[in-house]
Amino acid sequence: MQPPLEAPGSELDELERLERRFAEVHGPGATPRRFFSPGRVNLMGAHLDYNGGPVMPVALDRGTIIMLRPRSDDRLELASTLEPGGLSTCLSDLPRAPSGRWYDYPLGVIVRMLRDGDSHVGADVLFGGNLPIGAGLSSSASICVGTAFAFRALWGRPDDPLACIEAALWGEREWVGVQCGIMDPYAVALSRPGHVLWVECRDRAYEHLPLDGTDLLVSIVDTGIRRELAKGDFNLRVSECGQALERLRAQGERAAVLSEVPPEAVASAAGDLGPVLTLRARHVVEEMARTRAARMALLDGDVEALGRCISATHASLRDLYEVSVPELDCLVDAAIAVPGVLGSRLTGAGFGGCVLVLLRAEAREAFSEGVRDAFERRFGRRPPLFFFQSGGGPREYV
Ligand code: GLA
């Protein structure tokens, strides 16, 4: 069951709903502790994280809510209001392999934390919130970082965003098996309200760049398309980039990561790379230049230029990286046709999910109607659409 994008309810309503559900699922007892972990959109740096380039994510004010109550034994009881089924097990005898169910994500994080020597106090846990799952808004990093954050609090460990990032990455890569880059857990763990997070993925240096939102809005429009295949398609792109770098290096290229290969070197190696790897490598090296230009535009307050970079990224994801679908292209084309819309692109890995749109506040009505009408004319339904404020990292409700 997906939470409807247009009826988010207040966070307070969601908390009350989850508290009632917690008692139904886990029975009476002490009041659970309550944690929030955000989702994210990525403005620029599309598919650059695993190619060693920079990324520009922003955390959302929507995310995962985790309710958690310690137990007197070592049992682990995981349930969710967003997905059916749950896990009932012991920390001393956890499953040895993922099951393909939603709880692989938090379980992978817990497996890693126990290997690091964390405590063995069990817990009753309920996951919920208002972040659509599998929609390119990083629901998986939200749940993984949030799990690490909440269990560190439960087990009396100090707040440590980098430790949460490591546990989340291990959970997704080694347990679930998605070869994701570092952007999503960094965005979830380290974002600040009113800022874009800039991460140089090659050495993991990061900084917070102010996002002046006075006259600007960011919207998310959901195609409703969810592709289970996307994990396989994503891993294929990761491996194509690895192959492209290997072939370029075999030709004498010295760059250690694909994003740092000069565009001319990609052009002159096209014969060796073949058509597909050439397209992938072109996206990566061109996105690298675009992302640096977008950073300058952001720092200069030139939102028109920033918007143009965002839309050019979408064209590259569609034509060179080939991770778009007609529903995403329809939303982007309809959005950028509206006066006052500065830029639009698919967010996340692609293959479905959402587009993000940067627009001037005065264009809000024309944009909302224009985009929904255009999508309905072509696909026969009105897509969910919402506006968000940039948010911060995980926190406990007190
Ligand atoms: C997914 C991955 C990220 C990143 C983006 C594309 O969200 O989890 O690591 O590669 O796709 O930019």
Coordinates of C-alpha atoms and ligand atoms in Angstrom, one line a residue:
M1 CA 0.0 0.0 0.0
Q2 CA 1.5 3.4 -1.0
P3 CA 0.8 6.5 1.0
P4 CA -1.0 8.9 -1.4
L5 CA 1.3 11.7 -2.3
E6 CA -1.4 14.3 -2.3
A7 CA -2.8 13.6 1.2
P8 CA 0.2 13.4 3.3
G9 CA -1.6 14.3 6.5
S10 CA 0.4 16.2 9.1
E11 CA 3.4 14.5 10.6
L12 CA 1.4 14.6 13.9
D13 CA -1.5 12.6 12.4
E14 CA 1.0 10.1 11.0
L15 CA 2.6 9.7 14.4
E16 CA -0.7 9.2 16.1
R17 CA -1.7 6.6 13.5
L18 CA 1.5 4.7 13.9
E19 CA 1.3 4.8 17.7
R20 CA -2.1 3.1 17.5
R21 CA -0.9 0.6 15.0
F22 CA 2.2 -0.1 17.1
A23 CA 0.0 -1.2 20.0
E24 CA -2.1 -3.4 17.7
V25 CA 0.9 -5.1 16.2
H26 CA 3.2 -5.4 19.2
G27 CA 0.7 -5.3 22.0
P28 CA 0.5 -3.1 25.1
G29 CA 3.6 -1.9 27.0
A30 CA 5.9 1.1 27.3
T31 CA 5.5 4.0 24.8
P32 CA 7.9 3.4 21.9
R33 CA 10.6 5.9 21.0
R34 CA 9.9 7.7 17.7
F35 CA 12.4 8.5 15.0
F36 CA 12.3 10.3 11.6
S37 CA 14.6 9.7 8.6
P38 CA 14.1 11.8 5.4
G39 CA 14.0 10.9 1.7
R40 CA 15.9 12.9 -0.8
V41 CA 15.9 14.3 -4.4
N42 CA 19.2 14.7 -6.3
L43 CA 19.4 18.0 -8.2
M44 CA 22.5 17.2 -10.1
G45 CA 25.3 14.7 -10.4
A46 CA 23.1 11.9 -11.9
H47 CA 24.8 8.5 -11.7
L48 CA 28.1 10.2 -10.7
D49 CA 28.4 8.9 -7.2
Y50 CA 29.6 5.4 -8.2
N51 CA 31.8 7.1 -10.9
G52 CA 33.7 9.2 -8.4
G53 CA 32.1 12.6 -9.3
P54 CA 30.2 15.2 -7.3
V55 CA 26.5 15.1 -6.4
M56 CA 24.0 17.7 -5.2
P57 CA 21.1 16.0 -3.2
V58 CA 18.5 17.8 -1.0
A59 CA 16.7 16.0 1.8
L60 CA 12.9 16.1 1.8
D61 CA 10.6 17.0 4.6
R62 CA 9.0 13.6 4.0
G63 CA 10.4 10.3 5.1
T64 CA 10.3 7.1 7.2
I65 CA 9.0 7.1 10.7
I66 CA 10.4 4.4 13.0
M67 CA 8.8 3.4 16.3
L68 CA 10.9 1.3 18.5
R69 CA 10.6 -0.3 21.9
P70 CA 13.3 -2.2 23.7
R71 CA 12.5 -5.8 24.8
S72 CA 13.8 -7.6 27.8
D73 CA 15.0 -10.5 25.6
D74 CA 16.9 -10.6 22.3
R75 CA 13.9 -11.0 20.0
L76 CA 13.6 -8.7 17.0
E77 CA 10.1 -8.0 15.7
L78 CA 9.9 -5.9 12.5
A79 CA 6.6 -4.7 11.1
S80 CA 5.6 -2.0 8.6
T81 CA 2.5 0.0 7.7
L82 CA 3.8 0.4 4.2
E83 CA 4.4 -3.2 3.2
P84 CA 2.7 -6.5 4.2
G85 CA 4.4 -9.2 6.3
G86 CA 7.0 -8.8 9.0
L87 CA 10.0 -10.5 10.6
S88 CA 10.0 -12.3 13.9
T89 CA 13.5 -13.6 14.9
C90 CA 16.3 -13.5 17.5
L91 CA 19.3 -11.2 17.4
S92 CA 21.4 -14.3 18.3
D93 CA 20.0 -16.3 15.4
L94 CA 19.3 -13.9 12.5
P95 CA 18.5 -15.1 9.0
R96 CA 21.8 -15.8 7.1
A97 CA 20.5 -14.5 3.8
P98 CA 18.1 -11.9 2.4
S99 CA 14.6 -13.1 1.6
G100 CA 13.5 -10.6 -1.1
R101 CA 11.1 -9.0 1.4
W102 CA 11.0 -5.3 2.5
Y103 CA 12.7 -6.0 5.8
D104 CA 15.9 -7.1 4.1
Y105 CA 16.8 -3.4 4.3
P106 CA 16.6 -2.8 8.0
L107 CA 17.8 -6.4 8.7
G108 CA 21.0 -5.9 6.6
V109 CA 21.8 -2.8 8.7
I110 CA 21.2 -4.7 12.0
V111 CA 23.3 -7.6 10.8
R112 CA 26.2 -5.2 10.1
M113 CA 25.8 -3.4 13.5
L114 CA 25.9 -6.7 15.4
R115 CA 29.1 -7.7 13.5
D116 CA 30.5 -4.3 14.7
G117 CA 29.9 -5.5 18.2
D118 CA 26.8 -3.6 19.1
S119 CA 24.5 -4.7 21.9
H120 CA 22.1 -7.6 21.8
V121 CA 19.0 -6.0 23.4
G122 CA 16.0 -6.9 21.2
A123 CA 13.3 -4.6 20.0
D124 CA 9.7 -4.3 18.7
V125 CA 9.8 -2.0 15.7
L126 CA 7.2 -0.5 13.4
F127 CA 8.1 1.3 10.1
G128 CA 5.8 3.9 8.5
G129 CA 5.9 7.4 7.2
N130 CA 4.9 9.4 4.1
L131 CA 7.6 8.6 1.6
P132 CA 6.5 6.6 -1.5
I133 CA 8.6 3.4 -1.9
G134 CA 10.6 2.7 -5.0
A135 CA 9.8 6.2 -6.5
G136 CA 13.4 7.5 -6.8
L137 CA 13.1 9.4 -3.5
S138 CA 15.6 7.1 -1.7
S139 CA 13.1 5.2 0.5
S140 CA 15.8 2.5 0.9
A141 CA 18.5 4.8 2.3
S142 CA 15.9 6.5 4.4
I143 CA 14.9 3.2 6.0
C144 CA 18.6 2.0 6.3
V145 CA 20.0 5.2 7.8
G146 CA 17.0 5.6 10.0
T147 CA 17.4 2.0 11.3
A148 CA 21.0 2.6 12.1
F149 CA 20.2 5.9 13.8
A150 CA 17.3 4.4 15.9
F151 CA 19.2 1.3 16.9
R152 CA 22.3 3.3 17.9
A153 CA 20.0 5.3 20.2
L154 CA 18.4 2.1 21.5
W155 CA 21.8 0.5 22.2
G156 CA 23.2 3.7 23.9
R157 CA 25.7 4.5 21.2
P158 CA 26.5 8.2 20.5
D159 CA 25.0 9.9 17.4
D160 CA 27.5 9.2 14.5
P161 CA 26.2 10.0 11.0
L162 CA 29.2 8.4 9.3
A163 CA 28.7 5.1 11.2
C164 CA 25.0 5.2 10.1
I165 CA 26.1 5.7 6.5
E166 CA 28.5 2.8 6.7
A167 CA 25.9 0.5 8.2
A168 CA 23.3 1.6 5.6
L169 CA 25.7 1.1 2.7
W170 CA 26.7 -2.3 3.9
G171 CA 23.0 -3.3 4.3
E172 CA 22.1 -2.2 0.7
R173 CA 25.2 -3.4 -1.1
E174 CA 26.3 -6.6 0.8
W175 CA 23.0 -7.8 2.1
V176 CA 20.3 -6.6 -0.4
G177 CA 22.8 -6.7 -3.3
V178 CA 22.2 -3.3 -5.0
Q179 CA 25.6 -1.8 -6.0
C180 CA 24.4 1.7 -5.0
G181 CA 26.8 4.7 -4.7
I182 CA 27.2 6.8 -1.6
M183 CA 24.9 9.7 -2.4
D184 CA 21.7 8.5 -0.9
P185 CA 22.9 7.6 2.7
Y186 CA 25.0 10.8 2.7
A187 CA 22.0 12.9 1.7
V188 CA 19.8 11.2 4.3
A189 CA 22.3 11.3 7.1
L190 CA 23.9 14.7 6.6
S191 CA 21.5 17.1 5.0
R192 CA 20.5 20.5 6.6
P193 CA 17.3 22.4 6.0
G194 CA 17.7 25.3 3.5
H195 CA 20.8 23.7 2.0
V196 CA 22.0 21.5 -0.9
L197 CA 24.5 18.8 0.2
W198 CA 27.6 18.8 -2.0
V199 CA 29.5 15.6 -1.9
E200 CA 32.7 14.8 -3.8
C201 CA 32.2 11.1 -4.0
R202 CA 35.8 10.3 -4.9
D203 CA 37.1 11.3 -1.4
R204 CA 33.8 11.8 0.3
A205 CA 34.4 15.4 1.2
Y206 CA 31.2 17.3 1.7
E207 CA 29.8 20.7 2.4
H208 CA 26.4 22.5 2.7
L209 CA 25.5 25.0 0.0
P210 CA 22.7 27.5 0.8
L211 CA 19.6 27.1 -1.3
D212 CA 17.8 30.4 -1.4
G213 CA 14.2 29.2 -1.5
T214 CA 12.3 32.6 -1.1
D215 CA 11.0 32.8 -4.7
L216 CA 11.5 29.1 -5.6
L217 CA 9.6 25.9 -5.2
V218 CA 10.6 22.3 -5.8
S219 CA 7.9 19.9 -6.8
I220 CA 7.8 16.2 -7.2
V221 CA 5.5 14.5 -9.7
D222 CA 5.0 10.8 -9.6
T223 CA 4.6 8.6 -12.7
G224 CA 3.3 5.8 -10.5
I225 CA 5.6 3.5 -12.4
R226 CA 7.5 1.1 -10.1
R227 CA 9.9 -1.4 -11.8
E228 CA 11.2 -4.3 -9.9
L229 CA 13.6 -4.8 -12.7
A230 CA 15.2 -1.5 -11.8
K231 CA 17.7 -3.0 -9.4
G232 CA 19.1 -5.2 -12.2
D233 CA 19.1 -2.3 -14.6
F234 CA 20.9 -0.2 -12.1
N235 CA 23.6 -2.8 -11.5
L236 CA 24.0 -3.1 -15.2
R237 CA 24.7 0.6 -15.5
V238 CA 27.3 0.3 -12.7
S239 CA 29.0 -2.5 -14.5
E240 CA 28.9 -0.7 -17.9
C241 CA 30.7 2.3 -16.4
G242 CA 33.3 -0.1 -14.8
Q243 CA 33.9 -1.7 -18.3
A244 CA 34.2 1.7 -20.0
L245 CA 36.8 2.8 -17.5
E246 CA 38.7 -0.4 -17.8
R247 CA 38.8 -0.1 -21.6
L248 CA 39.9 3.6 -21.5
R249 CA 42.7 2.7 -19.1
A250 CA 43.8 -0.1 -21.3
Q251 CA 44.2 2.6 -24.0
G252 CA 46.5 4.6 -21.7
E253 CA 43.9 6.8 -19.9
R254 CA 45.3 7.7 -16.4
A255 CA 42.1 8.9 -14.6
A256 CA 41.2 6.7 -11.6
V257 CA 37.5 7.2 -12.0
L258 CA 35.3 7.5 -15.1
S259 CA 34.0 11.0 -14.2
E260 CA 37.5 12.4 -14.5
V261 CA 38.2 11.1 -18.0
P262 CA 38.5 14.1 -20.4
P263 CA 35.5 14.2 -22.8
E264 CA 38.0 14.2 -25.8
A265 CA 39.4 10.9 -24.6
V266 CA 36.0 9.3 -24.6
A267 CA 35.3 10.7 -28.1
S268 CA 38.6 9.3 -29.4
A269 CA 38.1 5.9 -27.8
A270 CA 34.6 5.4 -29.2
G271 CA 35.8 2.7 -31.6
D272 CA 37.2 0.6 -28.6
L273 CA 34.2 1.4 -26.4
G274 CA 31.6 0.4 -28.9
P275 CA 28.2 2.3 -29.1
V276 CA 26.7 1.5 -25.7
L277 CA 29.7 2.1 -23.5
T278 CA 30.4 5.3 -25.4
L279 CA 26.9 6.6 -24.6
R280 CA 27.3 5.7 -20.9
A281 CA 30.8 7.3 -20.7
R282 CA 29.6 10.5 -22.5
H283 CA 26.8 10.9 -20.0
V284 CA 29.2 10.6 -17.1
V285 CA 31.9 13.0 -18.3
E286 CA 29.3 15.6 -19.6
E287 CA 27.3 15.3 -16.3
M288 CA 30.6 16.0 -14.5
A289 CA 31.0 19.4 -16.3
R290 CA 27.3 20.2 -15.9
T291 CA 27.3 19.5 -12.2
R292 CA 30.3 21.8 -11.6
A293 CA 28.5 24.5 -13.7
A294 CA 25.3 24.0 -11.6
R295 CA 27.3 24.5 -8.4
M296 CA 28.6 27.9 -9.8
A297 CA 25.1 28.8 -10.8
L298 CA 23.8 28.0 -7.3
L299 CA 26.5 30.0 -5.6
D300 CA 25.9 32.9 -8.0
G301 CA 22.1 32.8 -7.3
D302 CA 21.6 32.2 -11.1
V303 CA 18.6 30.0 -10.8
E304 CA 17.9 30.1 -14.6
A305 CA 21.3 28.6 -15.3
L306 CA 20.8 26.0 -12.5
G307 CA 17.4 25.1 -14.1
R308 CA 19.0 24.7 -17.6
C309 CA 21.6 22.3 -16.1
I310 CA 18.8 20.2 -14.5
S311 CA 16.9 19.9 -17.8
A312 CA 20.0 19.1 -19.7
T313 CA 20.7 16.3 -17.2
H314 CA 17.3 14.8 -18.0
A315 CA 18.0 14.9 -21.8
S316 CA 21.3 13.0 -21.1
L317 CA 19.7 10.4 -18.9
R318 CA 17.1 9.9 -21.6
D319 CA 19.4 9.8 -24.7
L320 CA 22.8 8.7 -23.4
Y321 CA 22.3 6.8 -20.1
E322 CA 18.9 5.4 -21.3
V323 CA 17.3 5.2 -17.9
S324 CA 14.1 7.2 -18.6
V325 CA 10.7 6.0 -19.6
P326 CA 8.0 7.8 -21.7
E327 CA 6.0 8.7 -18.6
L328 CA 9.0 10.5 -17.1
D329 CA 9.7 12.3 -20.4
C330 CA 6.1 13.4 -20.7
L331 CA 6.2 15.0 -17.2
V332 CA 9.5 16.7 -17.9
D333 CA 8.5 18.1 -21.3
A334 CA 5.1 19.3 -20.0
A335 CA 6.8 21.0 -17.0
I336 CA 9.5 22.8 -18.9
A337 CA 6.9 24.1 -21.4
V338 CA 5.3 26.2 -18.6
P339 CA 6.6 29.8 -18.2
G340 CA 8.3 30.1 -14.8
V341 CA 9.5 26.5 -14.7
L342 CA 13.3 26.6 -14.5
G343 CA 14.2 23.0 -15.0
S344 CA 13.0 19.4 -14.6
R345 CA 14.5 15.9 -14.5
L346 CA 13.9 12.4 -13.3
T347 CA 15.1 11.8 -9.8
G348 CA 16.9 8.8 -8.4
A349 CA 18.1 6.0 -10.6
G350 CA 15.4 6.3 -13.3
F351 CA 13.3 3.5 -15.0
G352 CA 10.1 5.0 -13.3
G353 CA 9.4 6.9 -10.2
C354 CA 9.3 10.7 -10.0
V355 CA 10.5 13.8 -11.7
L356 CA 11.6 16.9 -9.8
V357 CA 10.7 20.4 -11.0
L358 CA 12.4 23.6 -10.0
L359 CA 10.0 26.6 -10.5
R360 CA 9.2 30.1 -9.6
A361 CA 6.6 30.4 -6.9
E362 CA 4.3 32.4 -9.2
A363 CA 4.2 29.5 -11.7
R364 CA 2.7 27.1 -9.2
E365 CA -0.9 26.9 -10.5
A366 CA -0.1 26.9 -14.2
F367 CA 2.5 24.3 -13.7
S368 CA 0.3 22.0 -11.5
E369 CA -2.5 22.1 -14.0
G370 CA -0.4 22.0 -17.1
V371 CA 1.6 18.9 -16.1
R372 CA -1.4 16.9 -14.8
D373 CA -3.4 17.7 -17.9
A374 CA -0.6 16.7 -20.3
F375 CA 0.0 13.5 -18.5
E376 CA -3.7 12.6 -18.3
R377 CA -4.2 13.3 -22.1
R378 CA -1.4 10.8 -22.8
F379 CA -1.7 8.2 -20.1
G380 CA -5.3 8.5 -18.9
R381 CA -4.7 9.4 -15.3
R382 CA -3.7 12.4 -13.2
P383 CA -0.3 12.0 -11.6
P384 CA 0.2 12.8 -7.9
L385 CA 2.1 16.0 -7.4
F386 CA 3.5 17.7 -4.2
F387 CA 5.7 20.5 -3.2
F388 CA 8.3 20.1 -0.5
Q389 CA 10.6 22.0 1.8
S390 CA 14.3 21.0 2.1
G391 CA 14.8 19.1 5.3
G392 CA 17.4 17.9 7.8
G393 CA 18.9 14.5 8.6
P394 CA 17.5 11.8 11.0
R395 CA 16.1 12.9 14.4
E396 CA 14.2 11.6 17.4
Y397 CA 10.8 13.1 18.2
V398 CA 10.9 14.3 21.8
Ligands
GLA1 C1 20.2 5.6 -7.1 C2 21.4 5.1 -6.3 C3 22.4 6.3 -6.1 C4 22.7 7.1 -7.3 C5 21.4 7.4 -8.1 C6 21.6 8.0 -9.5 O1 19.4 6.4 -6.3 O2 21.0 4.6 -5.1 O3 23.5 5.8 -5.4 O4 23.6 6.3 -8.1 O5 20.6 6.2 -8.3 O6 22.3 9.2 -9.4

